[in-house]
Structures are given as C-alpha cells and as structure tokens.
C-alpha cells in the first residue's frame, strides 16, 4: 500500500485494520452525492466537508513530506496548509506523482492504492 494512512493522514497501525484509502474515498463520495442531491443536507454539510478535505489534504501532505524527508521551502510551519488551501487539487496531484511512478505502474480506479499492479 502506497502510504498506508488513516482518514486523518496519520500512519495506520499494522494490526489488521481495513484499508482506509478506498474506504475514505467511498465515504467522501457518498457524502458528496447526498449533499448535492438534497439541498438542505448540502447546505449543512458543505462547510464541515470543506474543512475536512482541507485538513486531510494538509495532514497527508505533511505525512508525505516527513516520509520522504522533504523540507518546507516557503511559509515555514504552515506550507502544507497554504498549499492545501490555495491549490488543493495541485497538492493532491503532486503527492500522487511523488508516491508512484505512473510510467511503470499505471493508475487504476477501485484498488487499494490506486495503482494497477501487473
């Protein structure tokens, strides 16, 4: 498994916990679908959902930097938050490219780590 993190971007304990990457994506997709299908629910969930995505992106980026010993360059102490807030999609793409070589292992939907292990 690529990063093996929990829903808060922290390393998972090794003892038999289910794969959280796929589970997290399923939960987030269901929440997104419900919030866009029912306007009242969407109004209630939109801000907590945004805050969770912002913080989760920040925490995962921080875990990636720690795992690969990547120092902060700008905005010391808050670079992960600034990247997640200002360019969340770019930060997620950057992490995906850094943790996998898509030329040797193409991506694939609905797998434990998003890769097609041939």
JSON list of C-alpha atoms in Angstrom, two decimals:
[
{"chain": "A", "resi": 1, "resn": "UNK", "atom": "CA", "xyz": [0.00, 0.00, 0.00]},
{"chain": "A", "resi": 2, "resn": "UNK", "atom": "CA", "xyz": [1.42, 3.34, -1.03]},
{"chain": "A", "resi": 3, "resn": "UNK", "atom": "CA", "xyz": [1.13, 5.50, 2.06]},
{"chain": "A", "resi": 4, "resn": "UNK", "atom": "CA", "xyz": [-1.00, 3.38, 4.42]},
{"chain": "A", "resi": 5, "resn": "UNK", "atom": "CA", "xyz": [-2.57, 6.36, 6.23]},
{"chain": "A", "resi": 6, "resn": "UNK", "atom": "CA", "xyz": [-5.83, 6.64, 8.14]},
{"chain": "A", "resi": 7, "resn": "UNK", "atom": "CA", "xyz": [-8.65, 9.14, 7.49]},
{"chain": "A", "resi": 8, "resn": "UNK", "atom": "CA", "xyz": [-6.67, 11.82, 9.35]},
{"chain": "A", "resi": 9, "resn": "UNK", "atom": "CA", "xyz": [-3.49, 11.39, 7.33]},
{"chain": "A", "resi": 10, "resn": "UNK", "atom": "CA", "xyz": [-1.65, 9.54, 10.10]},
{"chain": "A", "resi": 11, "resn": "UNK", "atom": "CA", "xyz": [0.12, 6.17, 9.68]},
{"chain": "A", "resi": 12, "resn": "UNK", "atom": "CA", "xyz": [-2.24, 3.26, 10.31]},
{"chain": "A", "resi": 13, "resn": "UNK", "atom": "CA", "xyz": [-1.39, 0.70, 12.98]},
{"chain": "A", "resi": 14, "resn": "UNK", "atom": "CA", "xyz": [-0.21, -2.55, 11.38]},
{"chain": "A", "resi": 15, "resn": "UNK", "atom": "CA", "xyz": [-2.70, -4.79, 13.17]},
{"chain": "A", "resi": 16, "resn": "UNK", "atom": "CA", "xyz": [-5.46, -5.87, 10.82]},
{"chain": "A", "resi": 17, "resn": "UNK", "atom": "CA", "xyz": [-7.16, -2.51, 10.29]},
{"chain": "A", "resi": 18, "resn": "UNK", "atom": "CA", "xyz": [-9.04, -2.32, 6.98]},
{"chain": "A", "resi": 19, "resn": "UNK", "atom": "CA", "xyz": [-7.57, -0.38, 4.09]},
{"chain": "A", "resi": 20, "resn": "UNK", "atom": "CA", "xyz": [-8.71, 3.15, 4.69]},
{"chain": "A", "resi": 21, "resn": "UNK", "atom": "CA", "xyz": [-7.83, 4.79, 1.36]},
{"chain": "A", "resi": 22, "resn": "UNK", "atom": "CA", "xyz": [-10.61, 3.06, -0.53]},
{"chain": "A", "resi": 23, "resn": "UNK", "atom": "CA", "xyz": [-13.00, 3.32, 2.43]},
{"chain": "A", "resi": 24, "resn": "UNK", "atom": "CA", "xyz": [-12.28, 7.03, 2.78]},
{"chain": "A", "resi": 25, "resn": "UNK", "atom": "CA", "xyz": [-12.98, 7.63, -0.91]},
{"chain": "A", "resi": 26, "resn": "UNK", "atom": "CA", "xyz": [-16.27, 5.72, -0.68]},
{"chain": "A", "resi": 27, "resn": "UNK", "atom": "CA", "xyz": [-17.37, 7.69, 2.40]},
{"chain": "A", "resi": 28, "resn": "UNK", "atom": "CA", "xyz": [-16.41, 11.03, 0.83]},
{"chain": "A", "resi": 29, "resn": "UNK", "atom": "CA", "xyz": [-18.17, 10.14, -2.44]},
{"chain": "A", "resi": 30, "resn": "UNK", "atom": "CA", "xyz": [-21.37, 9.16, -0.62]},
{"chain": "A", "resi": 31, "resn": "UNK", "atom": "CA", "xyz": [-21.31, 12.35, 1.46]},
{"chain": "A", "resi": 32, "resn": "UNK", "atom": "CA", "xyz": [-20.73, 14.41, -1.68]},
{"chain": "A", "resi": 33, "resn": "UNK", "atom": "CA", "xyz": [-23.58, 12.69, -3.55]},
{"chain": "A", "resi": 34, "resn": "UNK", "atom": "CA", "xyz": [-26.01, 13.13, -0.65]},
{"chain": "A", "resi": 35, "resn": "UNK", "atom": "CA", "xyz": [-25.04, 16.75, -0.13]},
{"chain": "A", "resi": 36, "resn": "UNK", "atom": "CA", "xyz": [-25.60, 17.53, -3.82]},
{"chain": "A", "resi": 37, "resn": "UNK", "atom": "CA", "xyz": [-28.85, 15.58, -4.04]},
{"chain": "A", "resi": 38, "resn": "UNK", "atom": "CA", "xyz": [-30.61, 17.10, -1.03]},
{"chain": "A", "resi": 39, "resn": "UNK", "atom": "CA", "xyz": [-30.13, 20.89, -0.88]},
{"chain": "A", "resi": 40, "resn": "UNK", "atom": "CA", "xyz": [-30.79, 21.21, 2.87]},
{"chain": "A", "resi": 41, "resn": "UNK", "atom": "CA", "xyz": [-28.28, 18.49, 3.69]},
{"chain": "A", "resi": 42, "resn": "UNK", "atom": "CA", "xyz": [-25.84, 20.05, 1.24]},
{"chain": "A", "resi": 43, "resn": "UNK", "atom": "CA", "xyz": [-26.12, 23.39, 3.00]},
{"chain": "A", "resi": 44, "resn": "UNK", "atom": "CA", "xyz": [-25.46, 21.77, 6.37]},
{"chain": "A", "resi": 45, "resn": "UNK", "atom": "CA", "xyz": [-22.59, 19.52, 5.22]},
{"chain": "A", "resi": 46, "resn": "UNK", "atom": "CA", "xyz": [-20.77, 21.82, 2.82]},
{"chain": "A", "resi": 47, "resn": "UNK", "atom": "CA", "xyz": [-18.64, 23.70, 5.35]},
{"chain": "A", "resi": 48, "resn": "UNK", "atom": "CA", "xyz": [-17.64, 20.72, 7.54]},
{"chain": "A", "resi": 49, "resn": "UNK", "atom": "CA", "xyz": [-16.91, 18.74, 4.36]},
{"chain": "A", "resi": 50, "resn": "UNK", "atom": "CA", "xyz": [-14.69, 21.53, 3.01]},
{"chain": "A", "resi": 51, "resn": "UNK", "atom": "CA", "xyz": [-12.86, 21.85, 6.33]},
{"chain": "A", "resi": 52, "resn": "UNK", "atom": "CA", "xyz": [-12.27, 18.08, 6.48]},
{"chain": "A", "resi": 53, "resn": "UNK", "atom": "CA", "xyz": [-10.93, 17.97, 2.91]},
{"chain": "A", "resi": 54, "resn": "UNK", "atom": "CA", "xyz": [-8.67, 20.94, 3.62]},
{"chain": "A", "resi": 55, "resn": "UNK", "atom": "CA", "xyz": [-7.27, 19.43, 6.82]},
{"chain": "A", "resi": 56, "resn": "UNK", "atom": "CA", "xyz": [-6.96, 15.91, 5.38]},
{"chain": "A", "resi": 57, "resn": "UNK", "atom": "CA", "xyz": [-5.01, 17.26, 2.40]},
{"chain": "A", "resi": 58, "resn": "UNK", "atom": "CA", "xyz": [-2.78, 19.21, 4.77]},
{"chain": "A", "resi": 59, "resn": "UNK", "atom": "CA", "xyz": [-2.16, 16.17, 7.03]},
{"chain": "A", "resi": 60, "resn": "UNK", "atom": "CA", "xyz": [-1.45, 13.79, 4.14]},
{"chain": "A", "resi": 61, "resn": "UNK", "atom": "CA", "xyz": [0.93, 16.31, 2.56]},
{"chain": "A", "resi": 62, "resn": "UNK", "atom": "CA", "xyz": [2.71, 16.62, 5.89]},
{"chain": "A", "resi": 63, "resn": "UNK", "atom": "CA", "xyz": [3.00, 12.81, 6.14]},
{"chain": "A", "resi": 64, "resn": "UNK", "atom": "CA", "xyz": [4.41, 12.61, 2.60]},
{"chain": "A", "resi": 65, "resn": "UNK", "atom": "CA", "xyz": [6.97, 15.31, 3.38]},
{"chain": "A", "resi": 66, "resn": "UNK", "atom": "CA", "xyz": [8.02, 13.51, 6.58]},
{"chain": "A", "resi": 67, "resn": "UNK", "atom": "CA", "xyz": [8.24, 10.09, 4.90]},
{"chain": "A", "resi": 68, "resn": "UNK", "atom": "CA", "xyz": [10.41, 11.36, 2.04]},
{"chain": "A", "resi": 69, "resn": "UNK", "atom": "CA", "xyz": [12.35, 13.94, 4.13]},
{"chain": "A", "resi": 70, "resn": "UNK", "atom": "CA", "xyz": [11.13, 16.88, 2.06]},
{"chain": "A", "resi": 71, "resn": "UNK", "atom": "CA", "xyz": [11.76, 20.17, 3.90]},
{"chain": "A", "resi": 72, "resn": "UNK", "atom": "CA", "xyz": [9.38, 23.12, 3.80]},
{"chain": "A", "resi": 73, "resn": "UNK", "atom": "CA", "xyz": [10.68, 25.82, 1.48]},
{"chain": "A", "resi": 74, "resn": "UNK", "atom": "CA", "xyz": [8.30, 28.74, 1.89]},
{"chain": "A", "resi": 75, "resn": "UNK", "atom": "CA", "xyz": [5.82, 29.59, 4.66]},
{"chain": "A", "resi": 76, "resn": "UNK", "atom": "CA", "xyz": [7.73, 27.65, 7.34]},
{"chain": "A", "resi": 77, "resn": "UNK", "atom": "CA", "xyz": [5.29, 25.95, 9.69]},
{"chain": "A", "resi": 78, "resn": "UNK", "atom": "CA", "xyz": [2.21, 26.44, 7.51]},
{"chain": "A", "resi": 79, "resn": "UNK", "atom": "CA", "xyz": [3.30, 25.46, 3.99]},
{"chain": "A", "resi": 80, "resn": "UNK", "atom": "CA", "xyz": [1.13, 22.33, 3.96]},
{"chain": "A", "resi": 81, "resn": "UNK", "atom": "CA", "xyz": [-1.94, 24.33, 4.95]},
{"chain": "A", "resi": 82, "resn": "UNK", "atom": "CA", "xyz": [-1.20, 27.09, 2.41]},
{"chain": "A", "resi": 83, "resn": "UNK", "atom": "CA", "xyz": [-0.80, 24.54, -0.41]},
{"chain": "A", "resi": 84, "resn": "UNK", "atom": "CA", "xyz": [-3.96, 22.68, 0.62]},
{"chain": "A", "resi": 85, "resn": "UNK", "atom": "CA", "xyz": [-5.98, 25.90, 0.89]},
{"chain": "A", "resi": 86, "resn": "UNK", "atom": "CA", "xyz": [-4.72, 27.77, -2.18]},
{"chain": "A", "resi": 87, "resn": "UNK", "atom": "CA", "xyz": [-4.01, 24.87, -4.54]},
{"chain": "A", "resi": 88, "resn": "UNK", "atom": "CA", "xyz": [-5.61, 21.74, -3.07]},
{"chain": "A", "resi": 89, "resn": "UNK", "atom": "CA", "xyz": [-6.00, 19.93, -6.38]},
{"chain": "A", "resi": 90, "resn": "UNK", "atom": "CA", "xyz": [-2.41, 20.69, -7.34]},
{"chain": "A", "resi": 91, "resn": "UNK", "atom": "CA", "xyz": [-1.16, 19.49, -3.93]},
{"chain": "A", "resi": 92, "resn": "UNK", "atom": "CA", "xyz": [-3.08, 16.21, -4.33]},
{"chain": "A", "resi": 93, "resn": "UNK", "atom": "CA", "xyz": [-1.67, 15.67, -7.85]},
{"chain": "A", "resi": 94, "resn": "UNK", "atom": "CA", "xyz": [1.84, 16.46, -6.59]},
{"chain": "A", "resi": 95, "resn": "UNK", "atom": "CA", "xyz": [1.51, 13.85, -3.81]},
{"chain": "A", "resi": 96, "resn": "UNK", "atom": "CA", "xyz": [0.16, 11.25, -6.24]},
{"chain": "A", "resi": 97, "resn": "UNK", "atom": "CA", "xyz": [3.08, 11.81, -8.64]},
{"chain": "A", "resi": 98, "resn": "UNK", "atom": "CA", "xyz": [5.60, 11.69, -5.81]},
{"chain": "A", "resi": 99, "resn": "UNK", "atom": "CA", "xyz": [4.34, 8.41, -4.33]},
{"chain": "A", "resi": 100, "resn": "UNK", "atom": "CA", "xyz": [4.03, 6.40, -7.57]},
{"chain": "A", "resi": 101, "resn": "UNK", "atom": "CA", "xyz": [5.71, 6.05, -10.94]},
{"chain": "A", "resi": 102, "resn": "UNK", "atom": "CA", "xyz": [2.82, 6.08, -13.39]},
{"chain": "A", "resi": 103, "resn": "UNK", "atom": "CA", "xyz": [5.08, 5.14, -16.29]},
{"chain": "A", "resi": 104, "resn": "UNK", "atom": "CA", "xyz": [5.80, 1.72, -14.78]},
{"chain": "A", "resi": 105, "resn": "UNK", "atom": "CA", "xyz": [2.54, 1.24, -12.83]},
{"chain": "A", "resi": 106, "resn": "UNK", "atom": "CA", "xyz": [-0.49, 2.88, -14.44]},
{"chain": "A", "resi": 107, "resn": "UNK", "atom": "CA", "xyz": [-3.27, 4.15, -12.21]},
{"chain": "A", "resi": 108, "resn": "UNK", "atom": "CA", "xyz": [-6.48, 2.19, -11.76]},
{"chain": "A", "resi": 109, "resn": "UNK", "atom": "CA", "xyz": [-9.74, 3.00, -10.03]},
{"chain": "A", "resi": 110, "resn": "UNK", "atom": "CA", "xyz": [-11.11, 0.99, -7.10]},
{"chain": "A", "resi": 111, "resn": "UNK", "atom": "CA", "xyz": [-7.85, -0.60, -5.95]},
{"chain": "A", "resi": 112, "resn": "UNK", "atom": "CA", "xyz": [-6.24, -0.45, -2.52]},
{"chain": "A", "resi": 113, "resn": "UNK", "atom": "CA", "xyz": [-3.62, 2.07, -3.59]},
{"chain": "A", "resi": 114, "resn": "UNK", "atom": "CA", "xyz": [-4.87, 3.46, -6.92]},
{"chain": "A", "resi": 115, "resn": "UNK", "atom": "CA", "xyz": [-2.32, 1.52, -8.96]},
{"chain": "A", "resi": 116, "resn": "UNK", "atom": "CA", "xyz": [-2.64, -1.31, -11.47]},
{"chain": "A", "resi": 117, "resn": "UNK", "atom": "CA", "xyz": [-0.17, -3.92, -10.22]},
{"chain": "A", "resi": 118, "resn": "UNK", "atom": "CA", "xyz": [0.63, -6.01, -13.27]}
]
